[in-house]
CSV table of C-alpha atoms in Angstrom, one decimal:
chain,number,residue,atom,x,y,z
A,1,MET,CA,9.2,-54.1,42.3
A,2,SER,CA,5.6,-53.9,43.5
A,3,TYR,CA,2.4,-55.9,44.0
A,4,LYS,CA,1.4,-55.4,40.4
A,5,ASP,CA,4.4,-57.4,39.4
A,6,ILE,CA,2.9,-60.5,41.1
A,7,VAL,CA,0.0,-62.2,39.3
A,8,ILE,CA,-2.8,-63.6,41.6
A,9,VAL,CA,-4.0,-67.1,40.7
A,10,VAL,CA,-7.1,-68.6,42.2
A,11,PRO,CA,-7.8,-72.3,41.3
A,12,ALA,CA,-11.5,-73.0,41.8
A,13,TYR,CA,-13.7,-76.1,41.6
A,14,GLU,CA,-17.4,-75.6,42.3
A,15,PRO,CA,-16.9,-72.4,44.3
A,16,ASP,CA,-19.5,-70.4,46.2
A,17,VAL,CA,-19.9,-66.7,46.9
A,18,ARG,CA,-16.8,-66.7,49.1
A,19,MET,CA,-14.8,-66.6,45.9
A,20,LEU,CA,-16.6,-63.4,44.9
A,21,ASP,CA,-16.1,-62.0,48.4
A,22,LEU,CA,-12.4,-62.5,48.0
A,23,LEU,CA,-12.3,-60.8,44.7
A,24,ARG,CA,-14.4,-57.9,46.0
A,25,THR,CA,-12.0,-57.4,48.9
A,26,ILE,CA,-9.0,-57.5,46.6
A,27,ARG,CA,-10.5,-54.8,44.3
A,28,GLN,CA,-11.6,-52.6,47.2
A,29,LYS,CA,-8.2,-52.8,49.1
A,30,GLU,CA,-5.7,-52.9,46.3
A,31,SER,CA,-3.4,-49.9,46.1
A,32,GLU,CA,-2.7,-50.6,42.4
A,33,LYS,CA,-4.5,-52.7,39.8
A,34,LEU,CA,-3.5,-56.3,40.2
A,35,THR,CA,-3.7,-59.1,37.6
A,36,ILE,CA,-6.1,-61.9,38.7
A,37,VAL,CA,-6.4,-65.2,36.9
A,38,LEU,CA,-9.2,-67.7,37.9
A,39,VAL,CA,-9.0,-71.3,36.8
A,40,ASP,CA,-12.4,-72.9,36.6
A,41,ASP,CA,-11.4,-76.6,37.1
A,42,GLY,CA,-14.4,-78.1,35.4
A,43,SER,CA,-17.1,-76.7,37.7
A,44,GLY,CA,-19.8,-77.0,35.1
A,45,LEU,CA,-22.7,-74.9,33.9
A,46,ASP,CA,-24.2,-74.6,37.4
A,47,TYR,CA,-21.3,-72.4,38.4
A,48,ALA,CA,-20.9,-70.4,35.1
A,49,ALA,CA,-22.7,-67.4,36.5
A,50,LEU,CA,-20.1,-67.0,39.4
A,51,PHE,CA,-17.2,-67.1,36.9
A,52,ASP,CA,-19.0,-64.7,34.6
A,53,GLU,CA,-19.5,-62.2,37.5
A,54,ALA,CA,-15.8,-62.6,38.4
A,55,LYS,CA,-14.8,-61.8,34.9
A,56,ASN,CA,-17.2,-58.9,34.2
A,57,ARG,CA,-17.5,-57.3,37.6
A,58,TYR,CA,-14.0,-57.9,39.0
A,59,ASP,CA,-12.0,-57.8,35.8
A,60,CYS,CA,-10.5,-61.3,36.2
A,61,THR,CA,-9.2,-63.5,33.5
A,62,VAL,CA,-11.0,-66.9,33.6
A,63,LEU,CA,-9.4,-70.0,32.3
A,64,THR,CA,-11.7,-73.0,32.0
A,65,HIS,CA,-11.2,-76.8,32.1
A,66,ASP,CA,-14.0,-78.8,30.4
A,67,VAL,CA,-13.8,-81.4,33.1
A,68,ASN,CA,-12.3,-81.5,36.6
A,69,LYS,CA,-8.6,-82.2,36.3
A,70,GLY,CA,-7.3,-81.4,39.8
A,71,LYS,CA,-5.8,-78.5,41.7
A,72,GLY,CA,-2.3,-79.2,40.4
A,73,CYS,CA,-3.4,-79.2,36.8
A,74,ALA,CA,-5.3,-76.0,37.4
A,75,ILE,CA,-2.2,-74.3,38.7
A,76,LYS,CA,-0.2,-75.6,35.7
A,77,THR,CA,-2.9,-74.1,33.4
A,78,ALA,CA,-2.4,-70.8,35.1
A,79,ILE,CA,1.4,-71.1,34.8
A,80,SER,CA,1.1,-71.7,31.1
A,81,TYR,CA,-1.0,-68.6,30.7
A,82,VAL,CA,1.3,-66.5,32.8
A,83,LEU,CA,4.4,-67.6,30.8
A,84,GLU,CA,2.6,-66.7,27.6
A,85,SER,CA,1.2,-63.4,28.8
A,86,GLN,CA,2.1,-60.1,27.1
A,87,GLU,CA,2.9,-58.8,30.5
A,88,VAL,CA,5.5,-61.5,31.2
A,89,SER,CA,8.4,-59.1,31.0
A,90,ARG,CA,7.5,-57.3,34.2
A,91,MET,CA,6.3,-60.3,36.2
A,92,ILE,CA,8.4,-61.4,39.1
A,93,GLY,CA,6.1,-63.9,40.8
A,94,MET,CA,2.8,-65.7,41.1
A,95,VAL,CA,0.7,-66.0,44.2
A,96,THR,CA,-1.9,-68.8,44.6
A,97,ILE,CA,-4.9,-68.3,46.8
A,98,ASP,CA,-7.7,-70.9,47.6
A,99,ALA,CA,-11.2,-69.9,46.5
A,100,ASP,CA,-13.0,-71.2,49.6
A,101,GLY,CA,-12.4,-68.3,52.0
A,102,GLN,CA,-9.5,-69.8,53.9
A,103,HIS,CA,-7.1,-67.1,52.8
A,104,THR,CA,-7.7,-63.4,53.4
A,105,TYR,CA,-6.4,-60.6,51.2
A,106,ASP,CA,-4.5,-59.1,54.2
A,107,ASP,CA,-2.6,-62.4,54.7
A,108,THR,CA,-1.9,-62.5,50.9
A,109,ILE,CA,-0.4,-59.0,51.2
A,110,LYS,CA,1.8,-60.2,54.1
A,111,CYS,CA,3.1,-63.1,51.9
A,112,MET,CA,3.6,-60.7,49.0
A,113,ASP,CA,5.5,-58.3,51.2
A,114,ALA,CA,7.8,-61.2,52.3
A,115,PHE,CA,8.3,-62.2,48.7
A,116,LEU,CA,9.3,-58.6,47.6
A,117,ILE,CA,12.0,-58.8,50.3
A,118,ASN,CA,13.0,-62.4,49.3
A,119,PRO,CA,12.2,-62.5,45.5
A,120,GLU,CA,14.2,-65.8,44.9
A,121,SER,CA,12.3,-67.7,47.7
A,122,LEU,CA,9.2,-69.8,47.8
A,123,VAL,CA,7.0,-68.0,50.3
A,124,LEU,CA,4.4,-70.1,52.2
A,125,GLY,CA,1.5,-68.7,54.2
A,126,VAL,CA,1.5,-71.1,57.1
A,127,ARG,CA,-1.3,-71.8,59.6
A,128,THR,CA,-1.3,-73.0,63.1
A,129,PHE,CA,-3.3,-76.1,63.9
A,130,GLN,CA,-4.9,-75.8,67.3
A,131,LYS,CA,-7.5,-78.1,68.9
A,132,ASN,CA,-10.4,-76.1,67.5
A,133,ILE,CA,-9.3,-76.9,63.9
A,134,PRO,CA,-11.4,-79.6,62.1
A,135,PHE,CA,-9.9,-83.0,62.8
A,136,ARG,CA,-9.6,-83.9,59.0
A,137,SER,CA,-7.5,-80.8,58.4
A,138,ARG,CA,-5.4,-80.9,61.5
A,139,PHE,CA,-4.7,-84.7,61.1
A,140,GLY,CA,-3.8,-84.3,57.4
A,141,ASN,CA,-1.5,-81.4,57.8
A,142,VAL,CA,0.3,-82.6,60.9
A,143,LEU,CA,0.8,-86.1,59.5
A,144,THR,CA,2.1,-84.8,56.2
A,145,ARG,CA,4.4,-82.4,58.0
A,146,ASP,CA,5.8,-85.1,60.2
A,147,VAL,CA,6.2,-87.6,57.3
A,148,LEU,CA,8.0,-84.9,55.2
A,149,GLY,CA,10.3,-84.2,58.1
A,150,VAL,CA,11.2,-87.9,58.7
A,151,PHE,CA,11.8,-88.7,55.0
A,152,THR,CA,13.4,-85.5,53.8
A,153,GLY,CA,14.7,-83.6,56.8
A,154,MET,CA,12.6,-80.6,55.8
A,155,SER,CA,11.0,-78.5,58.5
A,156,ILE,CA,7.8,-77.1,57.1
A,157,SER,CA,5.0,-75.9,59.4
A,158,ASP,CA,2.2,-76.2,56.9
A,159,THR,CA,2.8,-78.5,54.0
A,160,GLN,CA,-0.6,-78.2,52.5
A,161,THR,CA,-1.1,-74.5,52.5
A,162,GLY,CA,-2.6,-73.1,49.2
A,163,LEU,CA,-1.3,-69.6,49.9
A,164,ARG,CA,2.1,-69.6,48.2
A,165,VAL,CA,4.2,-66.9,46.3
A,166,ILE,CA,6.3,-68.5,43.6
A,167,PRO,CA,9.3,-66.9,41.9
A,168,PHE,CA,8.6,-66.3,38.2
A,169,SER,CA,12.0,-67.8,37.3
A,170,TRP,CA,10.8,-71.2,38.8
A,171,LEU,CA,7.4,-71.4,37.0
A,172,SER,CA,8.7,-73.3,33.9
A,173,THR,CA,10.2,-75.9,36.3
A,174,LEU,CA,6.8,-76.4,38.0
A,175,LEU,CA,5.1,-76.8,34.7
A,176,ASP,CA,6.9,-80.1,34.2
A,177,LEU,CA,6.5,-81.2,37.8
A,178,GLU,CA,4.6,-84.5,38.4
A,179,GLY,CA,1.1,-84.3,40.1
A,180,GLU,CA,-2.2,-83.2,38.8
A,181,ARG,CA,-4.1,-82.9,42.1
A,182,TYR,CA,-3.3,-82.1,45.7
A,183,GLU,CA,0.0,-84.0,45.5
A,184,PHE,CA,1.3,-81.3,43.3
A,185,GLU,CA,1.7,-79.0,46.3
A,186,MET,CA,3.8,-81.6,48.1
A,187,ASN,CA,5.9,-82.3,45.1
A,188,MET,CA,6.5,-78.5,44.9
A,189,LEU,CA,8.2,-78.6,48.3
A,190,LEU,CA,10.3,-81.6,47.3
A,191,GLU,CA,11.3,-79.9,44.1
A,192,ALA,CA,12.3,-76.8,46.1
A,193,GLN,CA,14.6,-78.9,48.3
A,194,LYS,CA,16.1,-80.5,45.2
A,195,ASP,CA,16.7,-77.1,43.6
A,196,HIS,CA,18.1,-75.6,46.8
A,197,MET,CA,15.4,-73.0,46.8
A,198,PRO,CA,15.0,-71.1,50.0
A,199,ILE,CA,11.5,-71.5,51.7
A,200,HIS,CA,10.2,-68.5,53.7
A,201,GLU,CA,7.3,-69.0,56.0
A,202,VAL,CA,4.8,-66.3,56.9
A,203,GLY,CA,2.2,-66.9,59.7
A,204,ILE,CA,-1.4,-66.4,58.6
A,205,GLU,CA,-4.8,-66.6,60.1
A,206,THR,CA,-6.4,-70.0,60.3
A,207,ILE,CA,-9.9,-69.9,58.9
A,208,TYR,CA,-12.2,-72.9,58.6
A,209,ILE,CA,-15.9,-72.3,57.7
A,210,GLU,CA,-18.4,-75.0,58.6
A,211,ASP,CA,-15.7,-77.4,59.6
A,212,ASN,CA,-14.1,-77.0,56.2
A,213,GLU,CA,-17.0,-79.0,54.6
A,214,SER,CA,-16.5,-77.1,51.3
A,215,SER,CA,-13.0,-78.6,50.8
A,216,HIS,CA,-12.7,-81.0,48.0
A,217,PHE,CA,-9.7,-82.8,49.7
A,218,HIS,CA,-10.4,-86.5,50.0
A,219,ALA,CA,-8.5,-87.7,53.1
A,220,ILE,CA,-7.7,-91.2,51.9
A,221,ARG,CA,-7.4,-90.9,48.2
A,222,ASP,CA,-5.5,-87.6,48.1
A,223,SER,CA,-3.3,-88.6,51.0
A,224,ILE,CA,-2.2,-91.7,49.1
A,225,ARG,CA,-1.3,-89.4,46.2
A,226,ILE,CA,0.6,-87.0,48.4
A,227,TYR,CA,2.6,-89.8,50.1
A,228,SER,CA,3.0,-91.8,46.8
A,229,VAL,CA,6.8,-91.4,46.7
A,230,PHE,CA,7.2,-92.4,50.3
A,231,LEU,CA,4.8,-95.3,50.0
A,232,LYS,CA,6.5,-96.6,46.9
A,233,TYR,CA,9.9,-96.4,48.5
A,234,VAL,CA,8.6,-98.3,51.6
A,235,ALA,CA,7.0,-101.0,49.4
A,236,SER,CA,10.2,-101.3,47.3
A,237,SER,CA,12.4,-101.5,50.4
A,238,LEU,CA,10.2,-104.0,52.2
A,239,PHE,CA,10.1,-106.3,49.2
A,240,CYS,CA,13.8,-106.2,48.7
A,241,PHE,CA,14.3,-106.4,52.5
A,242,PHE,CA,12.6,-109.8,52.6
A,243,VAL,CA,14.5,-110.9,49.5
A,244,ASP,CA,17.7,-110.0,51.4
A,245,ILE,CA,16.8,-111.7,54.6
A,246,PHE,CA,15.7,-114.9,52.8
A,247,ALA,CA,18.9,-115.1,50.8
A,248,PHE,CA,21.0,-114.2,53.9
A,249,SER,CA,19.4,-116.9,56.1
A,250,PHE,CA,19.8,-119.5,53.3
A,251,LEU,CA,23.5,-118.7,52.8
A,252,MET,CA,24.2,-118.7,56.6
A,253,SER,CA,22.7,-122.2,56.8
A,254,LEU,CA,25.2,-123.3,54.1
A,255,LEU,CA,28.3,-121.5,55.4
A,256,GLY,CA,27.8,-122.4,59.1
A,257,GLY,CA,29.7,-120.7,61.9
A,258,LEU,CA,28.9,-117.3,63.5
A,259,ASN,CA,31.9,-115.1,62.6
A,260,PHE,CA,32.5,-111.8,60.8
A,261,ALA,CA,33.8,-113.6,57.7
A,262,SER,CA,30.7,-115.8,57.2
A,263,VAL,CA,28.3,-113.1,58.0
A,264,THR,CA,30.1,-110.7,55.6
A,265,ILE,CA,30.0,-113.3,52.7
A,266,ALA,CA,26.3,-114.1,53.3
A,267,SER,CA,25.5,-110.4,53.6
A,268,PHE,CA,27.4,-109.5,50.5
A,269,VAL,CA,25.9,-112.1,48.2
A,270,ALA,CA,22.4,-111.6,49.6
A,271,ARG,CA,22.7,-107.8,49.2
A,272,ILE,CA,23.9,-108.2,45.6
A,273,ILE,CA,20.7,-110.0,44.8
A,274,SER,CA,18.4,-107.7,46.7
A,275,SER,CA,20.2,-104.4,45.7
A,276,VAL,CA,20.1,-105.0,42.0
A,277,THR,CA,16.3,-105.5,42.3
A,278,ASN,CA,16.0,-102.5,44.6
A,279,PHE,CA,18.0,-100.2,42.3
A,280,LEU,CA,15.9,-101.1,39.3
A,281,ILE,CA,12.6,-100.5,41.2
A,282,ASN,CA,13.8,-97.2,42.7
A,283,HIS,CA,15.2,-95.9,39.5
A,284,LYS,CA,12.3,-96.8,37.3
A,285,VAL,CA,9.3,-96.7,39.6
A,286,VAL,CA,9.9,-94.8,42.9
A,287,PHE,CA,12.1,-91.7,42.2
A,288,LYS,CA,12.0,-91.9,38.4
A,289,GLU,CA,15.1,-89.8,38.3
A,290,GLY,CA,18.8,-90.3,38.3
A,291,ASN,CA,21.8,-89.8,36.0
A,292,ASP,CA,24.8,-91.7,34.7
A,293,SER,CA,26.4,-91.9,38.1
A,294,SER,CA,23.3,-93.1,39.9
A,295,ALA,CA,24.3,-96.8,39.7
A,296,ILE,CA,27.8,-96.1,41.0
A,297,GLY,CA,26.5,-94.1,43.9
A,298,TYR,CA,23.8,-96.6,44.7
A,299,PHE,CA,26.1,-99.6,44.8
A,300,ALA,CA,28.7,-97.6,46.8
A,301,LEU,CA,26.0,-97.0,49.3
A,302,VAL,CA,25.1,-100.7,49.3
A,303,LEU,CA,28.7,-101.6,50.0
A,304,ILE,CA,28.9,-99.2,52.9
A,305,GLN,CA,25.6,-100.6,54.3
A,306,ILE,CA,26.9,-104.2,54.0
A,307,LEU,CA,30.0,-103.4,56.0
A,308,ILE,CA,28.1,-101.5,58.7
A,309,SER,CA,25.4,-104.2,58.8
A,310,SER,CA,27.9,-107.1,59.0
A,311,LEU,CA,29.9,-105.5,61.7
A,312,PHE,CA,26.9,-104.8,64.0
A,313,VAL,CA,25.2,-108.2,63.2
A,314,ALA,CA,28.3,-110.1,64.0
A,315,LYS,CA,29.0,-108.2,67.2
A,316,LEU,CA,25.4,-108.3,68.4
A,317,GLY,CA,25.0,-112.0,67.5
A,318,GLN,CA,28.0,-112.8,69.7
A,319,TRP,CA,26.5,-110.8,72.6
A,320,TRP,CA,23.0,-112.1,72.3
A,321,ILE,CA,23.5,-115.7,71.3
A,322,SER,CA,20.0,-116.6,72.4
A,323,LEU,CA,18.5,-114.5,69.5
A,324,PRO,CA,18.2,-115.8,66.0
A,325,ILE,CA,20.8,-114.2,63.8
A,326,SER,CA,18.2,-113.3,61.2
A,327,LEU,CA,16.2,-111.4,63.8
A,328,ILE,CA,19.3,-109.4,64.7
A,329,LYS,CA,19.9,-108.6,61.1
A,330,VAL,CA,16.3,-107.4,60.7
A,331,VAL,CA,16.7,-104.9,63.6
A,332,VAL,CA,20.1,-103.6,62.3
A,333,ASP,CA,18.9,-103.2,58.7
A,334,ALA,CA,15.7,-101.5,59.8
A,335,LEU,CA,17.8,-98.8,61.6
A,336,LEU,CA,19.7,-98.2,58.3
A,337,PHE,CA,16.4,-97.8,56.4
A,338,LEU,CA,15.8,-94.1,56.8
A,339,ALA,CA,19.4,-93.1,56.4
A,340,SER,CA,19.4,-95.0,53.1
A,341,TYR,CA,16.3,-93.1,51.9
A,342,HIS,CA,17.8,-89.7,52.6
A,343,VAL,CA,21.0,-90.5,50.8
A,344,GLN,CA,19.1,-91.9,47.7
A,345,LYS,CA,16.6,-89.1,47.5
A,346,ARG,CA,19.1,-86.2,48.1
A,347,PHE,CA,22.2,-87.5,46.4
A,348,ILE,CA,21.8,-90.6,44.2
A,349,PHE,CA,18.4,-90.1,42.4
A,350,LYS,CA,18.5,-86.3,42.3
A,351,GLY,CA,19.0,-85.5,38.6
A,352,GLU,CA,17.2,-86.0,35.4
A,353,ASN,CA,17.4,-89.3,33.6
A,354,LYS,CA,20.0,-89.3,30.9
């Protein structure tokens, strides 16, 4: 195995001369001829000369979108090309590099070296985010890293890095992965966790030119796309949480008495109402995944949560009689929120729909 067995993919939207500088460096430093695929993601006629020079002067294959479709779609276009290539039999991986000058060829080689040692791993070129990094980039990466850690338990230093080496055997899986724009890269990490794929991090240089003004990342719009699964889960949970609290409060007013039996009955009936709603929303809208055993696993989780919640609500209600029982239940169930997400994401809704 060698570098020539790894195809280089550069997705580009309205690039500048830094893309050509990268290509020039690759051709000057390469020890053996590498396959380079550029994807023109609808840059338009004003940028045609740059792509023509890349094709003719630096011997690159150029794939073109008629309109801008997003970085995720550009990478998928490259994947489709790679899978259909005549050289497919010798390929072991695909490395993606951003076209805006953030990634050097030397760092790319470092990542490719790591991949040759770990050919079944997803290799990430990770940056450090010091105070001199543009706020937009530092905030977006740190927030995404922390959100990913909280909701999935994954520890990734740089969730938005565009420098990645992907095993060839995994490309067909990514071709069917949701996400057409920047959220595709986050979904790739979630898919790696689901597929139990090792992730290997390689430290790289942090380069931002002109405060990263050339980036086409839209902080609000693209962040919403990246966090879409998390946001939908939170919205679904909050909606059903209020359904559960309303039903619980109503039933407690009918049953009367603050004891384990009445709390359990009220919790059980209220949770049936809210959990059926929550299961349907999570299965069809949030995770969009699952298998024949998902319903069994989900409602088993619900039963366990009811028992834990009832026990703590009853005990805490007896200790703090001055607090409304509904408020105590809000606090207890809120603490169970993240644990439930982890179980649902990693175990219950982990497979394909059947």
